[in-house]
Coordinates of C-alpha atoms and ligand atoms in Angstrom, one line a residue:
X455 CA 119.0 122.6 75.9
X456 CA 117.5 126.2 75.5
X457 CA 115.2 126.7 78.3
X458 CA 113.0 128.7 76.0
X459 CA 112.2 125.4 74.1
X460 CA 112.3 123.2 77.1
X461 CA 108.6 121.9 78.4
X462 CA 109.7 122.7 82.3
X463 CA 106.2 123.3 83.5
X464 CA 107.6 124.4 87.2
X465 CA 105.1 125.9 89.8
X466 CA 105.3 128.7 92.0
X467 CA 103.2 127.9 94.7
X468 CA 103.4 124.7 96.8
X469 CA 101.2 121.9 95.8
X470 CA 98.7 121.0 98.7
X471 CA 98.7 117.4 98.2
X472 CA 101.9 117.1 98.8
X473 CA 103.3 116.6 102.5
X474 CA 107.0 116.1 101.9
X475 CA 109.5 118.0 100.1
X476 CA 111.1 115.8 97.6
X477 CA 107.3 115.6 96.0
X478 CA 106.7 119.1 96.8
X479 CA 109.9 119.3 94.4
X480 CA 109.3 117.2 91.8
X481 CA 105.9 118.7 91.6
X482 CA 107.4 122.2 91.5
X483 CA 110.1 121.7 89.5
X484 CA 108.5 119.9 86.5
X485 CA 109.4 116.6 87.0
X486 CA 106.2 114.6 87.0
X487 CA 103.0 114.9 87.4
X488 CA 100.5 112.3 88.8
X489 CA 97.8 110.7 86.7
X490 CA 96.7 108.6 89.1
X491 CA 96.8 107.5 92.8
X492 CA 100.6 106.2 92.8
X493 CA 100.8 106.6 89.0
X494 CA 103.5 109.3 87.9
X495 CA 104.0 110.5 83.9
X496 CA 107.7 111.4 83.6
X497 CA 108.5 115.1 82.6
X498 CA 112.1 115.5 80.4
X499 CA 113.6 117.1 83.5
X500 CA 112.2 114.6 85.7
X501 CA 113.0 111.6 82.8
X502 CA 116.6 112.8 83.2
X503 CA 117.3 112.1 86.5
X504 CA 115.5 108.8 86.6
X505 CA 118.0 108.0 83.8
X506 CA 121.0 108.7 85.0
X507 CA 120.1 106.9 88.1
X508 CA 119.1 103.9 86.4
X509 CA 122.4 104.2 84.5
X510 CA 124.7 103.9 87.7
X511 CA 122.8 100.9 88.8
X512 CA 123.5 99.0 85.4
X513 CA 126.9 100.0 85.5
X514 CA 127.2 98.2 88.7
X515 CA 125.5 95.1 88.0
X516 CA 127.3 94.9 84.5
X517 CA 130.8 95.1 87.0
X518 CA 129.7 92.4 89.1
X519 CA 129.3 90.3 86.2
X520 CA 125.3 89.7 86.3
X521 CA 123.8 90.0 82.9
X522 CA 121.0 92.2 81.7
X523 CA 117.7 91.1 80.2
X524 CA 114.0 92.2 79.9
X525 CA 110.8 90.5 81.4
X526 CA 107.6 91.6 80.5
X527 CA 105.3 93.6 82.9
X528 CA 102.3 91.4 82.1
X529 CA 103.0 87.9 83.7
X530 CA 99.9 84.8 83.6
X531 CA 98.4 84.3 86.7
X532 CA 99.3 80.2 86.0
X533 CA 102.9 81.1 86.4
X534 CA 102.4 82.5 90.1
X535 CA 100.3 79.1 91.0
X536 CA 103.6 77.4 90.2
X537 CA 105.3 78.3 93.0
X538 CA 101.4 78.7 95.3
X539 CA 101.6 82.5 95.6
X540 CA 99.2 83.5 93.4
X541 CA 96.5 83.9 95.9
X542 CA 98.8 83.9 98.7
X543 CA 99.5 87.8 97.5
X544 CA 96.8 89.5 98.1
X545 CA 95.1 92.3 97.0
X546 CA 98.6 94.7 96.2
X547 CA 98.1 92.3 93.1
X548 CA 96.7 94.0 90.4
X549 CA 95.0 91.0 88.8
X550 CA 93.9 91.4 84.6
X551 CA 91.6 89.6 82.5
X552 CA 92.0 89.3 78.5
X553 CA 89.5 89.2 75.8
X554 CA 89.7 85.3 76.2
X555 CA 88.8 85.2 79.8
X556 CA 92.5 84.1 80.4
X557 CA 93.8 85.0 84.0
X558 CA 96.8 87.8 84.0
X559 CA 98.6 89.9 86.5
X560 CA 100.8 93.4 86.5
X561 CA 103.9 92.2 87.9
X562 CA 104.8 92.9 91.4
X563 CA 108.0 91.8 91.1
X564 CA 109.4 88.7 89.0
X565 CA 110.8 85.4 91.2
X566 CA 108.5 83.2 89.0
X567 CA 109.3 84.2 85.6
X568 CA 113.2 84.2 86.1
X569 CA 112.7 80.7 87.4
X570 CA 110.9 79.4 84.5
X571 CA 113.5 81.1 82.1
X572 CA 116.4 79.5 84.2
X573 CA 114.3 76.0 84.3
X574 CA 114.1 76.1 80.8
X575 CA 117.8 76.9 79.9
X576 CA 119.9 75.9 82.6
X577 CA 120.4 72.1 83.5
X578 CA 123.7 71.2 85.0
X579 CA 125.4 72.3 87.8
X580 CA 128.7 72.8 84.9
X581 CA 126.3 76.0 83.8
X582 CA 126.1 77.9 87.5
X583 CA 126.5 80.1 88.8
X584 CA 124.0 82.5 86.4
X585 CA 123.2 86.0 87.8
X586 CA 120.5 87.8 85.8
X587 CA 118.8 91.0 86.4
X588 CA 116.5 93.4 84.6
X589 CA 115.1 97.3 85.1
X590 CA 111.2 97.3 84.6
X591 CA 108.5 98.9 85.9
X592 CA 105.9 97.4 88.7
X593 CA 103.0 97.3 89.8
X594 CA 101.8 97.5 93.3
X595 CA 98.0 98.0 94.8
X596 CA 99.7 99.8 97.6
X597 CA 96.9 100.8 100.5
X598 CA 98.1 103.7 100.8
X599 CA 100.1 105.4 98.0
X600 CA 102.1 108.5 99.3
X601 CA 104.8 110.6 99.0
X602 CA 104.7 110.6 94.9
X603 CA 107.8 108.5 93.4
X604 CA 108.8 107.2 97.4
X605 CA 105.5 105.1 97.5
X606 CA 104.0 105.1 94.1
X607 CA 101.3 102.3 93.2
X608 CA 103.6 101.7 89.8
X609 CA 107.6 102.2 89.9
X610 CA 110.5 101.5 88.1
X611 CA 112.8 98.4 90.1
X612 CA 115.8 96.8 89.6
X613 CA 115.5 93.5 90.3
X614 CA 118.6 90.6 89.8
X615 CA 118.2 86.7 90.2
X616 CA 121.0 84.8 91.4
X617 CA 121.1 80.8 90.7
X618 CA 124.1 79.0 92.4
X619 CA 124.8 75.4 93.1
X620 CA 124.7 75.4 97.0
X621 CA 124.8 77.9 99.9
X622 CA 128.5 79.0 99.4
X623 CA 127.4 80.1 96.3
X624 CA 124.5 81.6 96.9
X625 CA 126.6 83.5 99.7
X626 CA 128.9 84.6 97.0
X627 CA 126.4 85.9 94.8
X628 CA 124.9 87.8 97.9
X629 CA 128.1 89.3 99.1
X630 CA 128.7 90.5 95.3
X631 CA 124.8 92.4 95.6
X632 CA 125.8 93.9 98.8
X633 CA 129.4 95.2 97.9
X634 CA 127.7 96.6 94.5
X635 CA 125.0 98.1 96.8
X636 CA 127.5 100.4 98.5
X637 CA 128.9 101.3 95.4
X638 CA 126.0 101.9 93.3
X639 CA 124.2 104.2 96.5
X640 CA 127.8 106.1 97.1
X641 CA 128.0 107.2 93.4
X642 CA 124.6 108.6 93.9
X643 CA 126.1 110.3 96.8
X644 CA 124.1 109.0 99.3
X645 CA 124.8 107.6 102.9
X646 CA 123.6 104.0 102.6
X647 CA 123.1 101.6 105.5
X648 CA 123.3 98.4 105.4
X649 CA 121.1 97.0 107.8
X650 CA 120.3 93.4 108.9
X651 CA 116.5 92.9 107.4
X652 CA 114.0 90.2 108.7
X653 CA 113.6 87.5 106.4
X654 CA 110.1 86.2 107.3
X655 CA 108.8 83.0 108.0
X656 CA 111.7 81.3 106.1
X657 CA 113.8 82.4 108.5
X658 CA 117.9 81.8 108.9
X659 CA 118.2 82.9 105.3
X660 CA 120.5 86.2 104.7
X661 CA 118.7 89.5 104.1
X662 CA 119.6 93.1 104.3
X663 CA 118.2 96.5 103.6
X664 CA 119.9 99.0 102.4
X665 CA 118.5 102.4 104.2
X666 CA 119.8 106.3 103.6
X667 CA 119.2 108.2 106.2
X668 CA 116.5 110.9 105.8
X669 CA 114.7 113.3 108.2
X670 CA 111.8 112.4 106.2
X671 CA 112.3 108.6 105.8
X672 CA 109.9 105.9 107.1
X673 CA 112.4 103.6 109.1
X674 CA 114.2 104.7 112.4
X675 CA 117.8 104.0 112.4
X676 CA 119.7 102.8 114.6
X677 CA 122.9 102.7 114.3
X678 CA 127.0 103.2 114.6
X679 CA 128.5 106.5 112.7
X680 CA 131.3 104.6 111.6
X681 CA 129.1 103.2 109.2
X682 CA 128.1 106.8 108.2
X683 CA 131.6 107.3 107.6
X684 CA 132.8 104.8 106.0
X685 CA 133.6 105.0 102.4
X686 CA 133.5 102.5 99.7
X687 CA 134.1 104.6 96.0
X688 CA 138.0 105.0 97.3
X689 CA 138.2 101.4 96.4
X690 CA 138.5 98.7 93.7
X691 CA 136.1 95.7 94.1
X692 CA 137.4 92.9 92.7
X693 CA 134.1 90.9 92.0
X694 CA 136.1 87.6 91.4
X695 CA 138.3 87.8 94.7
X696 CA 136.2 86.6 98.5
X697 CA 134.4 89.3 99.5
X698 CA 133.3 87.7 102.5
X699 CA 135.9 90.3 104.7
X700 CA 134.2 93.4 103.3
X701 CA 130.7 92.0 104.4
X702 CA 131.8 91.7 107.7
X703 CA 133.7 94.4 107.9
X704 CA 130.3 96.5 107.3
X705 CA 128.3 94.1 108.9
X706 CA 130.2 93.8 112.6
X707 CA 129.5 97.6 113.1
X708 CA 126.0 98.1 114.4
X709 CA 122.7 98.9 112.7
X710 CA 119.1 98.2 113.0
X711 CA 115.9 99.2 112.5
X712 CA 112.7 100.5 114.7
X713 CA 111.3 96.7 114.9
X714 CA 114.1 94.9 115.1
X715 CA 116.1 97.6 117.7
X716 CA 116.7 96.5 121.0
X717 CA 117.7 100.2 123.0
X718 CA 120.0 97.3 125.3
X719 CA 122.2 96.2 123.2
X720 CA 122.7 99.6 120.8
X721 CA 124.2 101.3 124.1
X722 CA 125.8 97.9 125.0
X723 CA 127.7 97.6 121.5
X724 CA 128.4 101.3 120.3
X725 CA 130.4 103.4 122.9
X726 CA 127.7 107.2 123.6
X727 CA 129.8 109.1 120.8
X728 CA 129.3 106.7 118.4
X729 CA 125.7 106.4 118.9
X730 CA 123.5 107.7 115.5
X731 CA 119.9 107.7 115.9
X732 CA 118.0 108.8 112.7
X733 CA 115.4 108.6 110.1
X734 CA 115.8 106.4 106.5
X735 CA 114.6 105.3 103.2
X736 CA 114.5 101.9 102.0
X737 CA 116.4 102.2 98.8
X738 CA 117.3 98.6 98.0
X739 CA 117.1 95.2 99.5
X740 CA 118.6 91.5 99.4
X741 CA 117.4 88.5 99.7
X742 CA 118.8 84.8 100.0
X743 CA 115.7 82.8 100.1
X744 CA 117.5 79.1 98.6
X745 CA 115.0 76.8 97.6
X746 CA 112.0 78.8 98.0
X747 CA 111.2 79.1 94.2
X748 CA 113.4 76.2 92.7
X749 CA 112.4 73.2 94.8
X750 CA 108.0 74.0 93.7
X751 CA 108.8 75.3 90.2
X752 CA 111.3 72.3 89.5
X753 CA 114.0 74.7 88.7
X754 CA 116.9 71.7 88.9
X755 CA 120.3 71.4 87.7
X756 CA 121.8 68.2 87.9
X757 CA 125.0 67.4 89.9
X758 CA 128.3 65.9 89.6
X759 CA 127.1 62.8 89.7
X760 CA 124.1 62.8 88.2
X761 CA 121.8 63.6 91.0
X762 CA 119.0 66.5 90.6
X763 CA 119.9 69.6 92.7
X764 CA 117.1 71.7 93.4
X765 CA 119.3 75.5 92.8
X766 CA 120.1 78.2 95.6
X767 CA 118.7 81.5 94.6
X768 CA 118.7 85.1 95.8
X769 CA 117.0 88.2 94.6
X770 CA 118.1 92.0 95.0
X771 CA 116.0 95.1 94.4
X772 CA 116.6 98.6 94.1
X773 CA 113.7 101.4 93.5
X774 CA 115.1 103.0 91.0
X775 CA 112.6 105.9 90.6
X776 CA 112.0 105.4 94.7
X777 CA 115.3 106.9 94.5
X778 CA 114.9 110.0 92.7
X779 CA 112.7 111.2 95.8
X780 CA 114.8 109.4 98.4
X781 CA 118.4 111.8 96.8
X782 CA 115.9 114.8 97.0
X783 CA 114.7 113.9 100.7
X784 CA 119.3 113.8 101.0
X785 CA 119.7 116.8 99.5
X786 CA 117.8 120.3 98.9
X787 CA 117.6 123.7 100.7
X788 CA 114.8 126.0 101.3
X789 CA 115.0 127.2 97.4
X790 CA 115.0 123.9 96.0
X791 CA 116.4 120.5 95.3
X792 CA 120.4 120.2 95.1
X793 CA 121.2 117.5 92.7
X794 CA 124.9 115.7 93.0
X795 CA 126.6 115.9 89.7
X796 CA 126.6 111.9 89.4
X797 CA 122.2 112.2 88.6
X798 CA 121.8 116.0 87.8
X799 CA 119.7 116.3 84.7
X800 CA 122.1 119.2 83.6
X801 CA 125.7 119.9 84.6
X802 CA 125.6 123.2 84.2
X803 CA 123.1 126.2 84.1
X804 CA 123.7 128.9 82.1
X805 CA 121.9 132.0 83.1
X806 CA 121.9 135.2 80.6
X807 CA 121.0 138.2 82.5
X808 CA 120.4 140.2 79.0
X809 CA 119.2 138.8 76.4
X810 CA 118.6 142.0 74.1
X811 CA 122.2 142.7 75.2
X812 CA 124.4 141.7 71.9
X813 CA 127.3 141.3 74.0
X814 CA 126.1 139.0 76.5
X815 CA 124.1 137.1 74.2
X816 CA 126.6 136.5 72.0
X817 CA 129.1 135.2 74.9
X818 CA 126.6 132.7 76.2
X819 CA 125.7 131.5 72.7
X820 CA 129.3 131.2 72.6
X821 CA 129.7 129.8 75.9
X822 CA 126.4 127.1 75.1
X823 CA 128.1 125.9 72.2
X824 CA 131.4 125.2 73.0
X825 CA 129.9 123.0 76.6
X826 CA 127.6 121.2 73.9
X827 CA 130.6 120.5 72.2
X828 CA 132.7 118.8 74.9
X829 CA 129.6 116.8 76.0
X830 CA 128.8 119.0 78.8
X831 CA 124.8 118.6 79.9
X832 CA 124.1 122.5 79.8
X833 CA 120.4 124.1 80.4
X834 CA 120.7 127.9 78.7
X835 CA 118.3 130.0 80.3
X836 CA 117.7 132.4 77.1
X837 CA 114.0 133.6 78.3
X838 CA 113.0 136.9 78.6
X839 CA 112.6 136.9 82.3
X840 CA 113.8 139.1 85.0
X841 CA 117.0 137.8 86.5
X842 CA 114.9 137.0 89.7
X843 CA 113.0 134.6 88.1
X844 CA 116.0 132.6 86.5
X845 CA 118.3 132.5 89.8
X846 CA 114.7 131.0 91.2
X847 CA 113.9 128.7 89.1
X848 CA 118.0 127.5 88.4
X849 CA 117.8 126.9 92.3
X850 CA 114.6 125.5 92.5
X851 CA 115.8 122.9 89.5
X852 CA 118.9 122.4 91.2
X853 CA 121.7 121.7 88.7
X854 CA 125.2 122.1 90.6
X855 CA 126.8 125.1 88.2
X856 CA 125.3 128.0 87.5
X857 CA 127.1 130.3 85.2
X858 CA 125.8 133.3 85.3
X859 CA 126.6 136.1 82.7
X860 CA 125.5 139.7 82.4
X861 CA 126.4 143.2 80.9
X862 CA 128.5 144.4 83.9
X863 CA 130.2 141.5 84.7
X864 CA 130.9 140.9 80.9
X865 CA 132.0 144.1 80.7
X866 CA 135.1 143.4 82.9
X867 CA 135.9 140.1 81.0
X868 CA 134.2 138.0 83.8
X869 CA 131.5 135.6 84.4
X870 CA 129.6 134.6 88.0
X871 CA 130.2 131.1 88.8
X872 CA 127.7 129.6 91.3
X873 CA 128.1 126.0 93.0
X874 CA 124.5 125.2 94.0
X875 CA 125.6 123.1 96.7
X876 CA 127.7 125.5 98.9
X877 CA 126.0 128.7 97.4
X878 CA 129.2 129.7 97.1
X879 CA 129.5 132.6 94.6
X880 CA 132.7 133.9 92.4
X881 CA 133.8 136.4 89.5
X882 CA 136.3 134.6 87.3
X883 CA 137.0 134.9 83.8
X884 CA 135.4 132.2 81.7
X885 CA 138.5 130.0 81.3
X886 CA 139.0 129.6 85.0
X887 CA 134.9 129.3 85.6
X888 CA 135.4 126.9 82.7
X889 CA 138.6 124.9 84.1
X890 CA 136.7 125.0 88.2
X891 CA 133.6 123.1 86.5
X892 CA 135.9 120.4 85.2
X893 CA 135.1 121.9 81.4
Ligands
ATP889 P1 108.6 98.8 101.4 O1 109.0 98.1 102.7 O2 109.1 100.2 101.3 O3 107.1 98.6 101.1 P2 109.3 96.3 100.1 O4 110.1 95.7 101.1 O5 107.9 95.9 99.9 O6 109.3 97.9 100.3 P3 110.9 95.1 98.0 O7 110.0 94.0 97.6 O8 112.0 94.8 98.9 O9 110.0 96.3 98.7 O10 111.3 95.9 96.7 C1 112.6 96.3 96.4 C2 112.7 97.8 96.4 O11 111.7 98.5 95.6 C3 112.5 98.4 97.8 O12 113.7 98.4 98.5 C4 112.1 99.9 97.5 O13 113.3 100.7 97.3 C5 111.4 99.7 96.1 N1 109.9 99.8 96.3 C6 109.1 98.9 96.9 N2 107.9 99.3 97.0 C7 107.8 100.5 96.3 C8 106.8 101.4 96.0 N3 105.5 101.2 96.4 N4 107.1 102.6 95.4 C9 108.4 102.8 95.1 N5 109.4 102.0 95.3 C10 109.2 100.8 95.9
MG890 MG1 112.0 95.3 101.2

């Protein structure tokens, strides 16, 4: 992409209503802009990123074997008094009336649909376990919308349904969610933590929130670094094989949250040097809730032997554009946001210093080309700007190569090479700059 043609309306100055920096950067750096309490438009930069991130997470439900489907946003208001929580909700609803009076809703998420759809195709126990998930946008009447994407009134979720015949099965479908969870967050490069959630009135069911830690987040965390250390993408999953060990195995190491935490016990089970105390964001969370939906909406299979078994079910969000703030609140400096290569919009920023140089514009035509060629994401800064102004706004935008090419430099057969993340700057000639970027 030519930056010159790119709409990458970026500001200079910081926007007032923003008080944290992820939204300060997406404001500044052109990703969005907010056209209403909570509600975002998605800029290309912005759309990008939201993209790639939404990509990861359908990679990793598509290796744990779930399947993929799409459920409208606009759900009937007689589907939520199927299960009673229609006006159990509340006013985060956002209720709708059509032209023929009929009752409507924005869906806040989508536990009563999914039944229905498994109701009416599933109806032997032979058929289960079915794992279904799809990627659509919500709509919460959030009190108090904040923090642009992190707390938006409507946001993109994933959200995946489990159906299983009985509680080992439902426990196998959980374990799958939460060994995907670690893998999906780590490829974003993010620190997640699994943390033990409460699980409400049901109670005794299975629950965990996933939390990366943040200065900025919402939730205290409490909890053991060996969970900070621990790493997950060094391994194969093998989503057929008991992954009951590697629950526990990130389970038995401590972590809480501010409600939950009991100062007592954190020093009793994790030894002073071991001891993390920090702040997160609530990227993703799990849920086995069993009969909660089945046994009201009818959503029975029936059983070896002919008896009606009311099914187990679980269900497993991520914010997916919640996110794209939350890697931001992980990772930026005082000049801007520093994307990891897995979501970066662009791979590589190519910066001309000269553009009425013949020379130089000719090499980063060159150069422009041949990425686009190998399927390299490239952003080729080919304004008429003072070099100033492009190092700002490449750092401020924050893709992880900048390759940087002027008359002097050029002039000597090399090229800058600039790793956003370290800062760490170096003249090599263009095949070694080329090879260091994996080009
Ligand atoms: P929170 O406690 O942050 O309000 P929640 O527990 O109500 O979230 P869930 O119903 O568990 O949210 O939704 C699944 C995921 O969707 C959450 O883990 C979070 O990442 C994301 N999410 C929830 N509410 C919002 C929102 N208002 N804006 C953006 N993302 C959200
Ligand atoms: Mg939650």
């Amino acid at each position: 992409m030519r930056l010159s043609q790119y709409f990458l309306p970026t500001l200079r100055e910081n926007p007032a209503e923003a008080q944290i920096v992820s939204h300060r950067l997406m404001l500044r750096a052109g990703m969005i802009r907010q056209q209403a309490a909570g509600i975002y438009a998605w800029l290309p930069l912005g759309y990008r990123v939201l993209r790639n991130i939404e990509r990861i997470v359908r990679e990793e439900q598509d290796a744990t074997g779930a399947q993929e489907v799409l459920m409208p946003t606009i759900q009937s208001a007689d589907l939520w008094r199927e299960s009673g929580r229609y006006d159990a909700y509340g006013p985060e609803m956002l209720r709708i009336k059509d032209r023929h009076d009929r009752e409507m809703l924005y869906g806040p998420t989508n536990e009563e649909m999914i039944t229905t759809i498994f109701r009416d195709g599933v109806k032997t126990y032979r058929d289960l376990p079915r794992n279904l998930y799809h990627i659509q946008w919500k709509f919460r009447d959030e009190v108090r919308p904040r923090f642009g994407v992190m707390r938006g009134r409507e946001f993109l979720m994933k959200d995946n349904y489990s159906f299983d015949i009985d509680k080992a099965g439902a426990t196998r479908s959980y374990n799958k969610m939460f060994a995907a969870y670690l893998r999906t967050f780590a490829r974003m490069g993010l620190k997640a933590i699994p943390m033990r959630a409460d699980t409400g009135p049901i109670g005794g069911d299975l629950s965990h929130e996933f939390i990366i830690l943040a200065d900025t987040g919402e939730s205290a965390v409490f909890c053991d670094k060996g969970l900070v250390d621990k790493d997950i993408l060094g391994r194969t999953i093998d989503y057929q094989a008991d992954l009951q060990p590697l629950v526990n195995e990130w389970t038995s190491l401590y972590a809480a949250t501010d409600e939950m935490h009991d100062q007592a016990k954190f020093e009793a089970d994790v030894p002073a040097d071991r001891r993390l105390t920090a702040r997160g964001i609530e990227v993703g969370h799990i849920f086995y809730f069993g009969t909660k939906y089945s046994s009201p909406m009818n959503a029975v299979v029936s059983g070896p032997k002919g008896e009606s078994i009311a099914v187990e079910m679980g269900s497993y969000g991520i914010g997916v554009s919640r996110l794209v703030g939350a890697i931001i609140e992980a990772s930026h400096d005082d000049a801007g946001i520093i994307w990891p290569e897995s979501v970066a919009p662009f791979k590589v920023g190519l910066l001309n210093l000269k553009i009425d140089d013949g020379a130089v514009s000719k090499a980063c035509t060159d150069l422009y080309t041949s990425l686009k060629a190998k399927g390299i994401e490239v952003l080729y800064d080919d304004r008429d700007l003072r070099p100033g102004a492009k190092f700002a706004d490449m750092d401020l935008i924050g893709v992880p190569w900048q390759v940087i090419i002027g008359p002097k430099g050029l002039a000597a057969g090399k090229v800058e090479l600039k790793h956003r993340a370290t800062g760490a700057r170096e003249e090599l000639v263009l095949d070694q700059a080329l090879a260091r970027i994996g080009a």
